[in-house]
Amino acid sequence: MKFSRISGLRGELAVPGDKSISHRSIMFGAIARGTTEVTGFLQSADCLSTISCFRKMGVEIENQGSRVLVKGVGMHGLKKPEKILDCGNSGTTTRLLSGILCAQDFDSAVTGDASIQKRPMNRILIPLTQMGARIRSASGNGCAPLIIQGSPLHGIHYQSPVASAQVKSAILLAGLYAEGETRVTEPFLSRNHSELMLSHFGADVRTEGTTAIIRPAKELYACPVEVPGDISSAAFFLAAGLLVPDSEILVRNVGMNPTRSGVLTVLQNMGADITVINQNSRSSEPAANLLVRTSRLHGTCIEGELIPTLIDEIPILALTACFAEGETIIRDAAELKVKESNRLKVMAEGLSSMGARVQETEDGMIIQGGAPLHGAVIDSCMDHRIAMTFAVAGLCADGDTEILGAECVNISYPQFYKDLKNLA
Ligand code: S3P
């Protein structure tokens, strides 16, 4: 896929549904009593992996496009899958599903693609084992495939070394089935979609500071889920609207959960002209329309508690910083090394190959803005957010930018290139 410099991105779009919320709607719907109606569901490879795993455990899921009906089987109604469950490229599926499987009265196994089989799973194996789970890495390297023998669990208070919603959610889901209360304390608050949605489904879950607390449930009860647009997908259009000259884009129905909207705070701190219009609360999650116009930006520092609120947006923020006046420092972001690719390395190398002044550090990047970018051949490393970031980069660079493995946007945003083209 090739991109070259343009000007004047204009028009409006609604980005597809939030990936994190879509996954959870299927998982929680599956173990609830009654039928959960999900609207705005993200039809992407990752979320389809979640649907496929639960179908293999006897859950009837009617996928009608943007509406999905999950016929819940109750907390103890899942059936033993005949084969190993394939989570594809999805870390959220692998980790959250493992939390549920540990507590079932059957044995199971989960795996995923080559990228998933390299991602760290000790971060869930350790706390789940402390809860009494019998879960192990098949090859003993702390990665999937994971072998799970269902067993009784008990609550713990886990001090998580990482701010990770996947870790927190795996523990909370196991905690639903455990004896006694389960607590997870994080260094900084990560996205709280699980807490919000579980509470809607009737679970006894609450938050105190950066600690999430859950009590065991007898049952969860189906309730409708309206999935707002994914701010992580919207971020590519916010950046494109800011960086491409003479642009004005309205992005409709973007999820505005404060544990996710750090990208907006940072862009506005950098001088971005982004107006929040019609903020409203759908279901348990707020949403708004965002109007973005081409802006002059200045450098900033992105660190600390902000990091989990924009963890998936750091690649596109790094690109944006290349066009800002002065220096941008990103730190406390070592988690990026264990995402779908090593995003610190891949971003620093890719941006440098386009002429940007970027230095990779141990836990982030230092970017000197203002160097003009030129086209390059960029390997997406089959990481969807890398492909989309460099597509936007190509629109702001001299010459051609070619993206290898561009089709990996299917993971979170299958119609990304079409939506981008419609604005051009
Ligand atoms: C997600 C949590 C984040 C994020 C991922 C989705 C979730 O991962 O990067 O894209 O749905 O809980 P971590 O929890 O590992 O930080």
Short mmCIF file of C-alpha atoms and ligand atoms in Angstrom, two decimals:
data_model
loop_
_atom_site.label_atom_id
_atom_site.label_comp_id
_atom_site.label_asym_id
_atom_site.label_seq_id
_atom_site.Cartn_x
_atom_site.Cartn_y
_atom_site.Cartn_z
CA MET A 1 0.00 0.00 0.00
CA LYS A 2 1.45 3.38 -1.02
CA PHE A 3 0.84 6.88 0.35
CA SER A 4 2.02 10.32 -0.67
CA ARG A 5 1.62 13.92 0.40
CA ILE A 6 -1.86 15.45 0.26
CA SER A 7 -3.65 18.47 1.61
CA GLY A 8 -7.23 19.18 2.61
CA LEU A 9 -8.66 16.17 4.43
CA ARG A 10 -12.28 17.16 4.79
CA GLY A 11 -15.55 15.58 5.85
CA GLU A 12 -16.88 13.42 8.63
CA LEU A 13 -16.78 9.81 9.70
CA ALA A 14 -17.80 7.51 12.53
CA VAL A 15 -14.94 5.24 13.51
CA PRO A 16 -15.83 1.60 14.25
CA GLY A 17 -16.73 0.34 17.71
CA ASP A 18 -14.35 0.23 20.65
CA LYS A 19 -12.27 -2.94 20.60
CA SER A 20 -11.91 -3.33 24.36
CA ILE A 21 -15.63 -2.87 24.97
CA SER A 22 -16.58 -5.17 22.07
CA HIS A 23 -14.47 -8.04 23.48
CA ARG A 24 -15.96 -7.61 26.91
CA SER A 25 -19.55 -7.51 25.62
CA ILE A 26 -19.10 -11.02 24.19
CA MET A 27 -17.26 -12.45 27.19
CA PHE A 28 -19.53 -11.05 29.87
CA GLY A 29 -22.64 -11.68 27.75
CA ALA A 30 -21.56 -15.32 27.37
CA ILE A 31 -21.39 -15.97 31.11
CA ALA A 32 -24.52 -13.94 31.95
CA ARG A 33 -28.10 -15.21 32.14
CA GLY A 34 -30.27 -14.01 29.24
CA THR A 35 -29.51 -12.48 25.85
CA THR A 36 -27.13 -9.55 25.60
CA GLU A 37 -27.80 -7.26 22.66
CA VAL A 38 -24.64 -5.50 21.51
CA THR A 39 -24.90 -2.56 19.12
CA GLY A 40 -21.93 -0.85 17.46
CA PHE A 41 -19.87 -4.05 17.85
CA LEU A 42 -16.45 -3.90 16.22
CA GLN A 43 -16.35 -6.40 13.35
CA SER A 44 -12.61 -6.91 13.26
CA ALA A 45 -10.35 -9.97 13.38
CA ASP A 46 -9.57 -9.57 17.10
CA CYS A 47 -13.20 -9.39 18.22
CA LEU A 48 -14.17 -12.22 15.87
CA SER A 49 -11.53 -14.34 17.66
CA THR A 50 -13.40 -13.74 20.92
CA ILE A 51 -16.73 -14.72 19.32
CA SER A 52 -15.18 -17.87 17.89
CA CYS A 53 -13.69 -18.95 21.26
CA PHE A 54 -17.03 -18.63 23.06
CA ARG A 55 -18.93 -20.39 20.28
CA LYS A 56 -16.53 -23.30 20.79
CA MET A 57 -17.71 -23.44 24.40
CA GLY A 58 -21.35 -23.79 23.39
CA VAL A 59 -22.43 -20.14 23.45
CA GLU A 60 -24.83 -19.20 20.69
CA ILE A 61 -23.81 -15.86 19.22
CA GLU A 62 -25.81 -14.32 16.38
CA ASN A 63 -23.62 -11.89 14.49
CA GLN A 64 -25.89 -9.66 12.42
CA GLY A 65 -23.31 -7.03 11.52
CA SER A 66 -23.23 -4.06 13.83
CA ARG A 67 -25.79 -5.85 16.09
CA VAL A 68 -24.71 -8.99 17.90
CA LEU A 69 -26.87 -11.19 20.12
CA VAL A 70 -25.09 -13.22 22.77
CA LYS A 71 -27.25 -15.96 24.26
CA GLY A 72 -25.69 -16.20 27.70
CA VAL A 73 -25.29 -19.61 29.32
CA GLY A 74 -24.77 -18.38 32.88
CA MET A 75 -21.61 -18.42 34.94
CA HIS A 76 -21.41 -22.20 35.02
CA GLY A 77 -22.87 -23.01 31.60
CA LEU A 78 -19.76 -22.98 29.40
CA LYS A 79 -18.93 -26.34 27.79
CA LYS A 80 -15.50 -27.88 27.55
CA PRO A 81 -14.06 -26.90 24.16
CA GLU A 82 -13.09 -29.85 21.99
CA LYS A 83 -9.87 -28.25 20.79
CA ILE A 84 -7.36 -25.63 21.84
CA LEU A 85 -8.97 -22.16 21.76
CA ASP A 86 -7.37 -19.88 19.16
CA CYS A 87 -7.21 -16.22 20.21
CA GLY A 88 -5.58 -15.12 16.94
CA ASN A 89 -3.64 -11.88 17.43
CA SER A 90 -5.65 -10.77 20.46
CA GLY A 91 -3.95 -10.24 23.81
CA THR A 92 -7.25 -9.16 25.34
CA THR A 93 -8.90 -12.44 24.33
CA THR A 94 -5.98 -14.55 25.54
CA ARG A 95 -5.65 -12.92 28.94
CA LEU A 96 -9.30 -12.27 29.86
CA LEU A 97 -10.43 -15.66 28.60
CA SER A 98 -7.72 -17.35 30.69
CA GLY A 99 -9.13 -15.66 33.81
CA ILE A 100 -12.54 -17.18 33.08
CA LEU A 101 -11.21 -20.62 32.10
CA CYS A 102 -9.20 -21.09 35.31
CA ALA A 103 -12.45 -21.25 37.28
CA GLN A 104 -14.39 -23.68 35.08
CA ASP A 105 -14.97 -27.33 35.97
CA PHE A 106 -13.26 -28.47 32.78
CA ASP A 107 -9.74 -28.38 31.36
CA SER A 108 -8.82 -26.22 28.39
CA ALA A 109 -5.97 -24.70 26.44
CA VAL A 110 -5.53 -21.35 24.69
CA THR A 111 -3.13 -20.10 22.08
CA GLY A 112 -2.82 -17.53 19.32
CA ASP A 113 -0.75 -16.48 16.32
CA ALA A 114 3.05 -16.08 16.21
CA SER A 115 2.86 -12.63 17.86
CA ILE A 116 0.65 -13.87 20.72
CA GLN A 117 3.02 -16.77 21.33
CA LYS A 118 5.78 -14.25 22.05
CA ARG A 119 3.82 -11.98 24.40
CA PRO A 120 4.32 -12.21 28.17
CA MET A 121 1.74 -14.31 29.99
CA ASN A 122 3.56 -14.61 33.34
CA ARG A 123 1.81 -11.36 34.21
CA ILE A 124 -1.46 -13.36 34.42
CA LEU A 125 0.00 -16.77 35.33
CA ILE A 126 1.49 -15.39 38.57
CA PRO A 127 -1.64 -13.80 40.07
CA LEU A 128 -4.00 -16.51 38.79
CA THR A 129 -1.76 -19.20 40.33
CA GLN A 130 -1.85 -17.26 43.62
CA MET A 131 -5.65 -17.54 43.44
CA GLY A 132 -5.37 -21.33 43.22
CA ALA A 133 -5.52 -21.62 39.44
CA ARG A 134 -3.75 -24.43 37.64
CA ILE A 135 -2.48 -22.66 34.58
CA ARG A 136 0.88 -22.99 32.91
CA SER A 137 2.77 -22.10 29.78
CA ALA A 138 3.00 -25.29 27.69
CA SER A 139 6.63 -24.76 26.77
CA GLY A 140 7.59 -23.15 30.08
CA ASN A 141 8.69 -19.87 28.45
CA GLY A 142 5.94 -17.78 30.05
CA CYS A 143 4.06 -17.49 26.75
CA ALA A 144 1.06 -19.16 25.08
CA PRO A 145 0.01 -21.89 24.48
CA LEU A 146 -1.43 -21.98 28.00
CA ILE A 147 -2.70 -25.20 29.56
CA ILE A 148 -5.48 -24.77 32.10
CA GLN A 149 -6.99 -27.26 34.55
CA GLY A 150 -10.16 -25.82 36.03
CA SER A 151 -9.96 -25.57 39.84
CA PRO A 152 -11.55 -23.77 42.80
CA LEU A 153 -10.18 -20.26 43.31
CA HIS A 154 -9.86 -17.93 46.27
CA GLY A 155 -9.60 -14.13 46.38
CA ILE A 156 -6.27 -12.33 46.76
CA HIS A 157 -5.02 -8.78 46.98
CA TYR A 158 -2.68 -8.47 44.04
CA GLN A 159 -0.22 -5.59 43.72
CA SER A 160 0.26 -5.53 39.98
CA PRO A 161 3.72 -4.38 38.86
CA VAL A 162 2.18 -3.08 35.61
CA ALA A 163 -0.78 -0.82 34.87
CA SER A 164 -2.58 -3.26 32.56
CA ALA A 165 -6.30 -3.62 32.06
CA GLN A 166 -5.76 -7.06 30.59
CA VAL A 167 -4.02 -8.24 33.77
CA LYS A 168 -6.55 -6.50 36.01
CA SER A 169 -9.50 -7.90 34.07
CA ALA A 170 -8.16 -11.48 34.04
CA ILE A 171 -7.89 -11.34 37.83
CA LEU A 172 -11.33 -9.72 38.27
CA LEU A 173 -12.96 -12.37 36.07
CA ALA A 174 -11.31 -15.14 38.08
CA GLY A 175 -12.45 -13.21 41.17
CA LEU A 176 -16.08 -13.52 40.04
CA TYR A 177 -15.75 -17.26 40.66
CA ALA A 178 -13.42 -17.12 43.69
CA GLU A 179 -14.16 -17.54 47.36
CA GLY A 180 -13.93 -14.18 49.14
CA GLU A 181 -13.01 -10.76 47.84
CA THR A 182 -10.41 -10.11 45.13
CA ARG A 183 -8.45 -6.88 44.89
CA VAL A 184 -6.07 -5.62 42.22
CA THR A 185 -3.93 -2.55 42.90
CA GLU A 186 -2.16 -1.00 39.92
CA PRO A 187 0.69 1.53 39.87
CA PHE A 188 -1.58 3.78 37.77
CA LEU A 189 -5.22 3.32 36.83
CA SER A 190 -5.66 1.39 33.56
CA ARG A 191 -8.82 1.39 31.43
CA ASN A 192 -11.87 0.47 33.53
CA HIS A 193 -14.24 -1.01 30.92
CA SER A 194 -14.40 -4.32 32.79
CA GLU A 195 -15.37 -2.69 36.06
CA LEU A 196 -18.07 -0.55 34.39
CA MET A 197 -19.57 -3.36 32.33
CA LEU A 198 -19.39 -6.02 35.06
CA SER A 199 -21.22 -3.62 37.36
CA HIS A 200 -23.92 -3.20 34.68
CA PHE A 201 -24.24 -6.97 34.50
CA GLY A 202 -24.90 -7.06 38.24
CA ALA A 203 -21.46 -7.90 39.66
CA ASP A 204 -20.40 -6.43 43.00
CA VAL A 205 -17.38 -4.48 41.79
CA ARG A 206 -16.00 -1.17 42.96
CA THR A 207 -12.91 1.02 42.68
CA GLU A 208 -10.88 2.71 45.40
CA GLY A 209 -8.11 4.84 43.90
CA THR A 210 -6.08 2.49 41.72
CA THR A 211 -7.55 -0.62 43.37
CA ALA A 212 -10.38 -2.59 41.75
CA ILE A 213 -12.34 -4.80 44.10
CA ILE A 214 -14.73 -7.60 43.17
CA ARG A 215 -16.83 -10.00 45.20
CA PRO A 216 -17.87 -13.41 43.88
CA ALA A 217 -21.11 -13.50 41.92
CA LYS A 218 -23.80 -16.19 41.80
CA GLU A 219 -24.93 -14.98 38.40
CA LEU A 220 -24.49 -12.08 35.98
CA TYR A 221 -27.53 -10.77 34.11
CA ALA A 222 -27.64 -9.81 30.44
CA CYS A 223 -28.02 -6.15 29.64
CA PRO A 224 -27.77 -4.17 26.38
CA VAL A 225 -24.36 -2.81 25.44
CA GLU A 226 -24.02 0.20 23.14
CA VAL A 227 -20.42 0.27 22.01
CA PRO A 228 -19.09 3.78 21.30
CA GLY A 229 -16.48 4.44 18.59
CA ASP A 230 -12.91 3.53 19.48
CA ILE A 231 -10.83 6.55 20.50
CA SER A 232 -7.75 4.51 19.59
CA SER A 233 -9.02 4.36 16.00
CA ALA A 234 -10.19 7.99 16.07
CA ALA A 235 -6.66 9.03 17.07
CA PHE A 236 -5.36 8.39 13.53
CA PHE A 237 -7.89 10.85 12.11
CA LEU A 238 -7.21 13.39 14.84
CA ALA A 239 -3.52 13.27 13.92
CA ALA A 240 -4.22 13.33 10.18
CA GLY A 241 -6.56 16.32 10.64
CA LEU A 242 -3.92 18.18 12.65
CA LEU A 243 -0.95 17.43 10.38
CA VAL A 244 -2.36 17.50 6.84
CA PRO A 245 -2.61 21.17 5.75
CA ASP A 246 -6.04 22.72 5.31
CA SER A 247 -7.96 19.89 6.98
CA GLU A 248 -11.19 19.81 8.94
CA ILE A 249 -12.62 16.46 10.07
CA LEU A 250 -15.57 15.64 12.29
CA VAL A 251 -15.17 12.27 14.01
CA ARG A 252 -18.54 11.15 15.38
CA ASN A 253 -19.42 9.11 18.49
CA VAL A 254 -15.94 8.67 19.96
CA GLY A 255 -15.69 6.89 23.33
CA MET A 256 -14.58 9.42 25.96
CA ASN A 257 -13.98 7.27 29.02
CA PRO A 258 -11.40 9.28 31.03
CA THR A 259 -9.23 6.15 31.43
CA ARG A 260 -8.90 6.17 27.62
CA SER A 261 -8.94 9.81 26.54
CA GLY A 262 -5.36 10.81 27.38
CA VAL A 263 -4.61 11.29 23.69
CA LEU A 264 -7.05 14.20 23.60
CA THR A 265 -5.51 15.83 26.68
CA VAL A 266 -2.01 15.54 25.22
CA LEU A 267 -2.95 16.82 21.76
CA GLN A 268 -4.79 19.77 23.28
CA ASN A 269 -1.71 20.48 25.48
CA MET A 270 0.35 20.49 22.29
CA GLY A 271 -1.88 23.23 20.86
CA ALA A 272 -4.30 21.10 18.83
CA ASP A 273 -7.53 22.69 17.65
CA ILE A 274 -9.94 19.92 18.66
CA THR A 275 -13.45 20.76 19.81
CA VAL A 276 -15.51 18.30 21.84
CA ILE A 277 -19.14 18.46 20.72
CA ASN A 278 -22.26 16.81 22.17
CA GLN A 279 -20.67 14.81 24.94
CA ASN A 280 -23.24 12.21 26.03
CA SER A 281 -23.42 9.00 28.03
CA ARG A 282 -24.50 5.89 26.17
CA SER A 283 -24.78 2.75 28.18
CA SER A 284 -22.14 3.10 30.89
CA GLU A 285 -19.58 4.78 28.65
CA PRO A 286 -19.45 8.46 27.61
CA ALA A 287 -19.03 9.47 23.94
CA ALA A 288 -18.67 12.70 21.95
CA ASN A 289 -18.10 14.11 18.47
CA LEU A 290 -14.64 15.56 17.90
CA LEU A 291 -13.98 18.35 15.39
CA VAL A 292 -10.32 18.66 14.42
CA ARG A 293 -8.61 21.32 12.32
CA THR A 294 -5.04 21.65 11.07
CA SER A 295 -2.94 23.15 13.86
CA ARG A 296 0.53 24.37 14.77
CA LEU A 297 1.78 22.14 17.56
CA HIS A 298 4.53 22.32 20.15
CA GLY A 299 6.42 19.56 21.95
CA THR A 300 5.35 18.07 25.26
CA CYS A 301 6.18 15.47 27.89
CA ILE A 302 4.07 12.30 28.08
CA GLU A 303 4.67 10.25 31.23
CA GLY A 304 3.38 8.75 34.48
CA GLU A 305 -0.31 8.24 35.05
CA LEU A 306 -1.13 9.56 31.57
CA ILE A 307 0.59 6.58 29.92
CA PRO A 308 -2.11 3.91 30.51
CA THR A 309 -4.77 6.37 29.30
CA LEU A 310 -3.11 6.59 25.85
CA ILE A 311 -1.03 3.42 25.70
CA ASP A 312 -2.24 2.40 22.22
CA GLU A 313 -1.97 5.96 20.87
CA ILE A 314 1.76 6.41 21.53
CA PRO A 315 2.77 5.43 17.97
CA ILE A 316 0.52 8.09 16.42
CA LEU A 317 1.50 10.62 19.11
CA ALA A 318 5.16 9.96 18.28
CA LEU A 319 4.46 10.74 14.63
CA THR A 320 2.55 13.88 15.63
CA ALA A 321 5.51 15.01 17.75
CA CYS A 322 7.72 14.94 14.63
CA PHE A 323 5.67 17.90 13.34
CA ALA A 324 5.59 19.82 16.63
CA GLU A 325 7.96 22.65 17.43
CA GLY A 326 10.60 21.63 19.95
CA GLU A 327 11.18 18.45 21.88
CA THR A 328 8.71 15.75 22.92
CA ILE A 329 9.69 13.28 25.63
CA ILE A 330 7.81 10.02 26.11
CA ARG A 331 8.76 8.04 29.21
CA ASP A 332 7.32 5.32 31.52
CA ALA A 333 6.16 3.53 28.37
CA ALA A 334 8.25 0.32 28.49
CA GLU A 335 4.96 -1.62 28.06
CA LEU A 336 5.12 -0.69 24.39
CA LYS A 337 7.92 -3.22 23.95
CA VAL A 338 5.48 -6.09 24.58
CA LYS A 339 2.55 -5.05 22.40
CA GLU A 340 1.72 -6.60 19.01
CA SER A 341 5.28 -5.54 18.07
CA ASN A 342 8.03 -3.76 20.00
CA ARG A 343 6.42 -0.42 19.27
CA LEU A 344 9.25 1.68 20.70
CA LYS A 345 11.79 0.08 18.39
CA VAL A 346 9.54 -0.14 15.34
CA MET A 347 8.43 3.50 15.69
CA ALA A 348 11.92 4.86 16.32
CA GLU A 349 13.34 2.96 13.34
CA GLY A 350 10.45 3.76 11.00
CA LEU A 351 10.34 7.48 11.83
CA SER A 352 14.14 7.73 11.57
CA SER A 353 14.05 6.09 8.16
CA MET A 354 11.68 8.87 7.06
CA GLY A 355 14.11 11.56 8.27
CA ALA A 356 12.69 12.28 11.73
CA ARG A 357 15.01 12.98 14.66
CA VAL A 358 13.98 10.27 17.11
CA GLN A 359 15.95 8.60 19.83
CA GLU A 360 14.66 5.41 21.44
CA THR A 361 15.20 5.28 25.20
CA GLU A 362 14.77 2.47 27.73
CA ASP A 363 11.14 3.35 28.41
CA GLY A 364 10.15 5.73 25.65
CA MET A 365 11.40 8.09 22.97
CA ILE A 366 12.80 11.59 22.59
CA ILE A 367 11.66 13.38 19.47
CA GLN A 368 13.01 16.66 18.07
CA GLY A 369 10.17 18.05 16.01
CA GLY A 370 10.46 19.99 12.77
CA ALA A 371 12.62 17.80 10.53
CA PRO A 372 10.77 17.30 7.23
CA LEU A 373 9.80 13.67 6.53
CA HIS A 374 10.44 11.84 3.28
CA GLY A 375 8.88 8.62 2.04
CA ALA A 376 10.32 5.21 2.92
CA VAL A 377 9.43 1.53 2.82
CA ILE A 378 7.99 0.64 6.23
CA ASP A 379 7.45 -2.89 7.49
CA SER A 380 4.31 -2.87 9.65
CA CYS A 381 5.64 -5.99 11.47
CA MET A 382 1.98 -7.06 11.13
CA ASP A 383 1.10 -4.56 13.87
CA HIS A 384 -2.16 -2.78 12.99
CA ARG A 385 -1.35 0.44 14.83
CA ILE A 386 2.07 0.68 13.17
CA ALA A 387 0.48 0.30 9.72
CA MET A 388 -2.10 3.03 10.39
CA THR A 389 0.48 5.39 11.92
CA PHE A 390 2.74 5.17 8.87
CA ALA A 391 -0.20 5.55 6.49
CA VAL A 392 -0.79 8.96 8.13
CA ALA A 393 2.97 9.65 8.02
CA GLY A 394 2.92 8.98 4.28
CA LEU A 395 0.30 11.73 3.80
CA CYS A 396 2.71 14.25 5.35
CA ALA A 397 5.99 13.17 3.73
CA ASP A 398 7.76 13.98 0.44
CA GLY A 399 7.71 11.14 -2.08
CA ASP A 400 6.13 7.72 -1.66
CA THR A 401 5.73 5.78 1.56
CA GLU A 402 5.14 2.08 1.09
CA ILE A 403 3.68 0.00 3.91
CA LEU A 404 4.43 -3.71 3.94
CA GLY A 405 1.80 -5.95 5.53
CA ALA A 406 -0.71 -3.09 5.29
CA GLU A 407 -3.62 -5.56 5.49
CA CYS A 408 -2.99 -6.09 9.24
CA VAL A 409 -5.35 -3.15 9.92
CA ASN A 410 -8.00 -5.92 9.83
CA ILE A 411 -7.14 -6.58 13.47
CA SER A 412 -8.86 -3.42 14.70
CA TYR A 413 -10.06 -1.35 11.73
CA PRO A 414 -10.76 -3.25 8.50
CA GLN A 415 -12.13 -0.20 6.60
CA PHE A 416 -9.34 2.18 7.69
CA TYR A 417 -7.89 2.87 4.22
CA LYS A 418 -11.35 3.34 2.74
CA ASP A 419 -12.32 5.83 5.48
CA LEU A 420 -9.06 7.72 4.98
CA LYS A 421 -9.56 7.84 1.21
CA ASN A 422 -13.09 9.18 1.61
CA LEU A 423 -11.71 12.26 3.36
CA ALA A 424 -8.99 12.90 0.79
C1 S3P B 1 -6.61 -3.60 26.41
C2 S3P B 1 -5.66 -3.16 27.29
C3 S3P B 1 -4.34 -2.63 26.87
C4 S3P B 1 -4.34 -2.22 25.42
C5 S3P B 1 -4.97 -3.26 24.54
C6 S3P B 1 -6.41 -3.52 24.96
C7 S3P B 1 -7.86 -4.15 26.95
O1 S3P B 1 -3.37 -3.64 27.06
O2 S3P B 1 -3.02 -1.98 24.99
O3 S3P B 1 -4.96 -2.82 23.20
O4 S3P B 1 -8.83 -4.33 26.19
O5 S3P B 1 -7.92 -4.41 28.16
P1 S3P B 1 -2.66 -3.84 28.50
O6 S3P B 1 -3.74 -4.11 29.46
O7 S3P B 1 -1.76 -5.02 28.35
O8 S3P B 1 -1.92 -2.56 28.75
#
